[in-house]
XYZ file of C-alpha atoms in Angstrom:
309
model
C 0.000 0.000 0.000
C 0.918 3.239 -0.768
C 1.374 6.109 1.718
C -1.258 8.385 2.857
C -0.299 11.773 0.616
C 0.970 14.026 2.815
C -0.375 17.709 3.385
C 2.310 19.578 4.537
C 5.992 18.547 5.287
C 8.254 20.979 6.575
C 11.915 20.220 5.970
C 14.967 21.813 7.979
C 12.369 24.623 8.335
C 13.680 27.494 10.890
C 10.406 30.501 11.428
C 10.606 33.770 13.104
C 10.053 37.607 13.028
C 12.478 39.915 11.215
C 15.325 37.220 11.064
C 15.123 36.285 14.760
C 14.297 32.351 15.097
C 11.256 31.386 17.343
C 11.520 27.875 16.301
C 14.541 26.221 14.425
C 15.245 22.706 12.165
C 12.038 21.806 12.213
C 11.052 18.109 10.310
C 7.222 17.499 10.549
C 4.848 15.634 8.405
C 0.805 16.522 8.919
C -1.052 13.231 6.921
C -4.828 14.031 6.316
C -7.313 12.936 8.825
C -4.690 13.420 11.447
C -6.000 15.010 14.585
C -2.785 17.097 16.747
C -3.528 19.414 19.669
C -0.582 21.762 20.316
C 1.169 22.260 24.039
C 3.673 24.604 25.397
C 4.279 27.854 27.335
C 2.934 31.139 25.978
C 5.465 32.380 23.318
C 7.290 29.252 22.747
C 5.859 29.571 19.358
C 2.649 27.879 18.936
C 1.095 30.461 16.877
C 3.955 30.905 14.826
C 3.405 27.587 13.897
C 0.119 27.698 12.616
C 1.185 31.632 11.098
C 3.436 29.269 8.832
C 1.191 26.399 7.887
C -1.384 28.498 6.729
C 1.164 30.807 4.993
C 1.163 34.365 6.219
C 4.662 33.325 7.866
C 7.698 32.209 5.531
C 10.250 30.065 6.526
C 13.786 32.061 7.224
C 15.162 29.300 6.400
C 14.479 25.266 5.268
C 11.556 24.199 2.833
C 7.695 23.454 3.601
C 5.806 21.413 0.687
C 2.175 21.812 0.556
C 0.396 18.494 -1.061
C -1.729 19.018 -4.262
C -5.560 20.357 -3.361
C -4.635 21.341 0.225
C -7.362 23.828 1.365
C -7.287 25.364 4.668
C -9.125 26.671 6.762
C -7.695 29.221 9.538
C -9.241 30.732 12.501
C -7.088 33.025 14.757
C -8.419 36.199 16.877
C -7.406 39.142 14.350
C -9.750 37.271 11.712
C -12.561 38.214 14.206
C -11.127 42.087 13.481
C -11.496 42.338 10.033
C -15.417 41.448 9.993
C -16.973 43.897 8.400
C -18.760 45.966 11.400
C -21.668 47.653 8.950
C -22.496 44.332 6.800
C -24.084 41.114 8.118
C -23.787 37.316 9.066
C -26.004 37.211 5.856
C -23.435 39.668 3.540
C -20.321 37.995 5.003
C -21.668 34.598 4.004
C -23.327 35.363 0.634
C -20.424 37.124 -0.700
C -18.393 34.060 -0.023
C -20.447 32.183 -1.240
C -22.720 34.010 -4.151
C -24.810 31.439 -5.893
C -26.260 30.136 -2.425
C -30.006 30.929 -1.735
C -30.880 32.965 1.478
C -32.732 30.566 2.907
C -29.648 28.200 2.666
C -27.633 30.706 4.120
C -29.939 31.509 6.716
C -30.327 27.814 7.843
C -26.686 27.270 7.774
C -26.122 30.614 10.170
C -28.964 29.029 12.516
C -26.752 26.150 13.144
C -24.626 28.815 14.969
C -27.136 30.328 16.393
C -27.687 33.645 14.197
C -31.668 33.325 13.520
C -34.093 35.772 12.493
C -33.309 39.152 12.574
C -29.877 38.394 13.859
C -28.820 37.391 10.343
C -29.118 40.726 8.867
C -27.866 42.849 11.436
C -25.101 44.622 11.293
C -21.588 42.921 12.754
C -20.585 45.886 15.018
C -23.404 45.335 17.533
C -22.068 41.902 17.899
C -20.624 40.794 21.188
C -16.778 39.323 20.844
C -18.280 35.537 21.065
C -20.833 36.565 18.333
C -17.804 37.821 16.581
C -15.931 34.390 16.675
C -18.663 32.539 16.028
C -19.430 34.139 13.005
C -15.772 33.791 11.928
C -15.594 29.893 12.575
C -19.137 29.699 10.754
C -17.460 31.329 7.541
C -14.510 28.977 8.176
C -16.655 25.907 8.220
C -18.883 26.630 5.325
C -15.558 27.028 2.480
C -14.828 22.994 3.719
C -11.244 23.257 4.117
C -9.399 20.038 4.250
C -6.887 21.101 6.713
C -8.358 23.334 10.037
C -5.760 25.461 11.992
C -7.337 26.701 15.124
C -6.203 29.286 17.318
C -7.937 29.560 20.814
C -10.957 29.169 19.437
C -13.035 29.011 22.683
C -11.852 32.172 23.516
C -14.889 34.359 24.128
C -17.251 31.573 23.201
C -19.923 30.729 26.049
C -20.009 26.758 27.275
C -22.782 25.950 25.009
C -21.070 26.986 21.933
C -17.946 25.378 23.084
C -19.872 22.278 23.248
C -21.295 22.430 20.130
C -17.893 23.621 18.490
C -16.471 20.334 19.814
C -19.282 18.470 18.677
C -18.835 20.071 15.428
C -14.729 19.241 15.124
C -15.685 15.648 16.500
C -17.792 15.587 12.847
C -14.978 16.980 10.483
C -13.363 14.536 8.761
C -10.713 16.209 7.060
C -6.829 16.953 9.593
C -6.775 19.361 11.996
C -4.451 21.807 14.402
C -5.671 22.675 17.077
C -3.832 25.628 19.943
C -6.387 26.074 22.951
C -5.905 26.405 26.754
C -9.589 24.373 27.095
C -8.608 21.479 27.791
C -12.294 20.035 27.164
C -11.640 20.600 23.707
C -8.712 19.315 23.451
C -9.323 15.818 24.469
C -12.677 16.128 22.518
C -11.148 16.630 19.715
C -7.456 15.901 19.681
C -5.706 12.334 18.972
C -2.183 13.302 19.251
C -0.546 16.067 20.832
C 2.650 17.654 20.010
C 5.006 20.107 22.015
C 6.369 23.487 21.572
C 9.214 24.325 23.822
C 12.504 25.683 23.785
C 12.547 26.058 19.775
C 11.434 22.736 19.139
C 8.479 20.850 18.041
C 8.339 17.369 19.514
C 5.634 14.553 20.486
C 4.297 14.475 23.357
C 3.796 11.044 24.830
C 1.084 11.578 27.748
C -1.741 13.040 28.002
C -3.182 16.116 29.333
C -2.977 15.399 32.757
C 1.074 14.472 32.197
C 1.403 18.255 30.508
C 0.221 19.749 33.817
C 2.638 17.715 35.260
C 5.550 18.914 32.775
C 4.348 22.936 33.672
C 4.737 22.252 37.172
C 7.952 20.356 37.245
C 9.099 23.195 34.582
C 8.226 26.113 36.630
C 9.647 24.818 40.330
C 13.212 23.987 37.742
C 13.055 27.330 36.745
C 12.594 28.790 39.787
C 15.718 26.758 41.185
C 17.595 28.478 38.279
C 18.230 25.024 37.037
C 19.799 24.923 33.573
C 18.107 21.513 32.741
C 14.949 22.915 33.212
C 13.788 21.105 29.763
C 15.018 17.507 30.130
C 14.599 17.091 34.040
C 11.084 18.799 33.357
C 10.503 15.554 30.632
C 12.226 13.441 32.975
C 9.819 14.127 35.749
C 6.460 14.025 33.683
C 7.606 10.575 32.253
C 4.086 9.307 31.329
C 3.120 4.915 31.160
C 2.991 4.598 27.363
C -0.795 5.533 26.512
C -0.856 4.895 23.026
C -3.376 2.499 23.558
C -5.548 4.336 25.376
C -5.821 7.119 23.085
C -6.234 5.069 20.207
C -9.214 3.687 22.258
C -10.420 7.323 22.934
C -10.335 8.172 19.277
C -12.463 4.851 18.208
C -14.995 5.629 21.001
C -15.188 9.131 19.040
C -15.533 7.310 15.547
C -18.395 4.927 17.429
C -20.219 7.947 18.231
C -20.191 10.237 15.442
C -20.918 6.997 13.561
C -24.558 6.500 16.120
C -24.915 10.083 15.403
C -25.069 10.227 11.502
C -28.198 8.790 11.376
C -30.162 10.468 13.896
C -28.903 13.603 12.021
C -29.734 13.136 8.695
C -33.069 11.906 10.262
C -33.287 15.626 12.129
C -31.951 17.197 8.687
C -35.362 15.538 7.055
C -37.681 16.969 9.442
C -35.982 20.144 9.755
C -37.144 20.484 6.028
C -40.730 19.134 6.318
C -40.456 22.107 8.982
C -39.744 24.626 7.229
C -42.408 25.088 4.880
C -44.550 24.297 7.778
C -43.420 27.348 9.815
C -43.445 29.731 6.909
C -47.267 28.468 6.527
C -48.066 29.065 10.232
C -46.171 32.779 10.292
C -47.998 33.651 7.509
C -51.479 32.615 9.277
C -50.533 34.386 12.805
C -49.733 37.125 10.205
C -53.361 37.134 9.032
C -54.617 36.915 12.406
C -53.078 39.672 13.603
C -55.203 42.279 11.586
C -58.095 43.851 12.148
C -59.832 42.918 8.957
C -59.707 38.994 9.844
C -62.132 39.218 12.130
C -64.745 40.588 9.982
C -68.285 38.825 9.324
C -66.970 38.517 6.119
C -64.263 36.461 6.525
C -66.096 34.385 9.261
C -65.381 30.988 7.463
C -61.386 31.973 6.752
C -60.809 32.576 10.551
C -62.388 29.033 11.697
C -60.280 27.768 8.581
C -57.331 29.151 9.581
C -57.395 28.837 13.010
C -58.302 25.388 12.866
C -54.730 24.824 10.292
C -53.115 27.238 12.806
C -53.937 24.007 15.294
């Protein structure tokens, strides 16, 4: 067998600002489907990563390959910024995607919880979650086949979280993900990788061992230990959990796989709905006035308060 084609490979690659390395020699490989949750201290470089994968960062030195018909999607806080504050969740999405039909576009945005009126106001009355969730919703709907994620519960309430989570746990295609929630993480995540000290390593532990890495870290560096890095490793030395993570990412599969059919089933009725609740706003419409309660139109109100029913 041949294999799997890989989407990016970075080769001898050193990144930084204005010639100064943040991260140096780096030799990674990201396959598709692959799942890889990001560790390390603030400013070891974990966003410089993802600056590079996606492209707005070049390499100072070293080569990255990008396989053919990679498509990525990339959500990072300044995105939020450059919404447009006068347009709406409806502009934003129609002028990415043109040919769409508003009530397509408005039943996508409902799925994130813009509804109603709510998908033609303007952006700038938008709270910072509203913000981010209306930037992840135009990230989702181009189907990228590569996701780089940047804090992206940051500002999002628990309920969105969830159903962001829920919403990764669906995506088939690979994904990078840098968050402090560590919900997410193991929601989503299969592998993680760390960033410390210029490098980019695996991880082999879990969450729980990372927390022990930070801790061992910080009382090394506040001894003005040297080692701070190995002993750090050394003392955070996890029982080989390959197994169990492979187990947490089938138990994943299992469910996503129970939950395909109770979706499309939901999908279904969601569109005998629709019509449905057009029909009924335009008869609470009609009720509403004056005139429908004429003598005259005796035998439309029983009618139509009787289909109202």
């Amino acid at each position: 067998n041949r294999a799997p084609r890989q989407l990016i490979r970075l080769e001898d690659v050193t990144i930084g600002y204005d010639g100064k390395a943040v991260l140096r020699d780096l030799e990674w490989s990201l396959l598709p489907g692959e799942r890889i949750g990001l560790l390390g201290p603030n400013g070891a470089g974990k966003s410089t990563l993802l600056k590079l994968l996606c492209g707005e960062l070049q390499p100072i030195s070293g080569v990255m390959h990008t396989g053919q018909g990679l498509a990525i999607g990339y959500f990072a806080q300044h995105q939020v910024e450059q919404l447009r504050a006068d347009e709406s969740p409806l502009w934003h999405l129609s002028r990415q995607d043109p040919t769409a039909r508003e009530q397509e576009l408005r039943d996508f945005l409902g799925g994130f919880d813009f509804r109603g009126d709510m998908a033609a106001a303007p952006v700038g009355r938008f709270s910072g979650g509203e913000k981010a969730r209306l930037t992840l919703a135009l990230l989702v709907r181009e189907r990228p086949n590569l996701l780089l994620l940047d804090e992206p519960t940051n500002h999002l309430d628990i309920e969105m979280r969830e159903a962001l989570a829920e919403a990764l746990q669906d995506y088939g295609g690979a994904l990078v993900v840098v968050a402090h929630d560590r919900h997410l993480l193991r929601a989503t995540t299969d592998v993680l990788w760390l960033v410390a000290d210029g490098k980019v390593v695996p991880f082999d532990g879990d969450l729980d061992d990372y927390r022990d890495w930070v801790l061992a870290r910080r009382r090394l560096d506040a001894s003005g230990d040297g080692q701070a890095t190995d002993a750090a490793a050394g003392a955070a030395a996890p029982v080989d959990r390959k197994a169990q993570k492979r187990s947490e990412a089938e138990a994943r599969q299992r469910l996503a796989a129970a939950r395909k059919p109770l979706e499309k089933r939901l999908a279904g009725i969601e569109r005998e709905l629709a019509p449905l609740q057009r029909e009924k706003s335009e008869i609470e419409t009609w009720l509403a006035a004056a005139e429908a309660y004429d003598e005259a139109n005796k035998g439309s109100l029983q009618e139509r308060v009787k289909r109202q029913g």
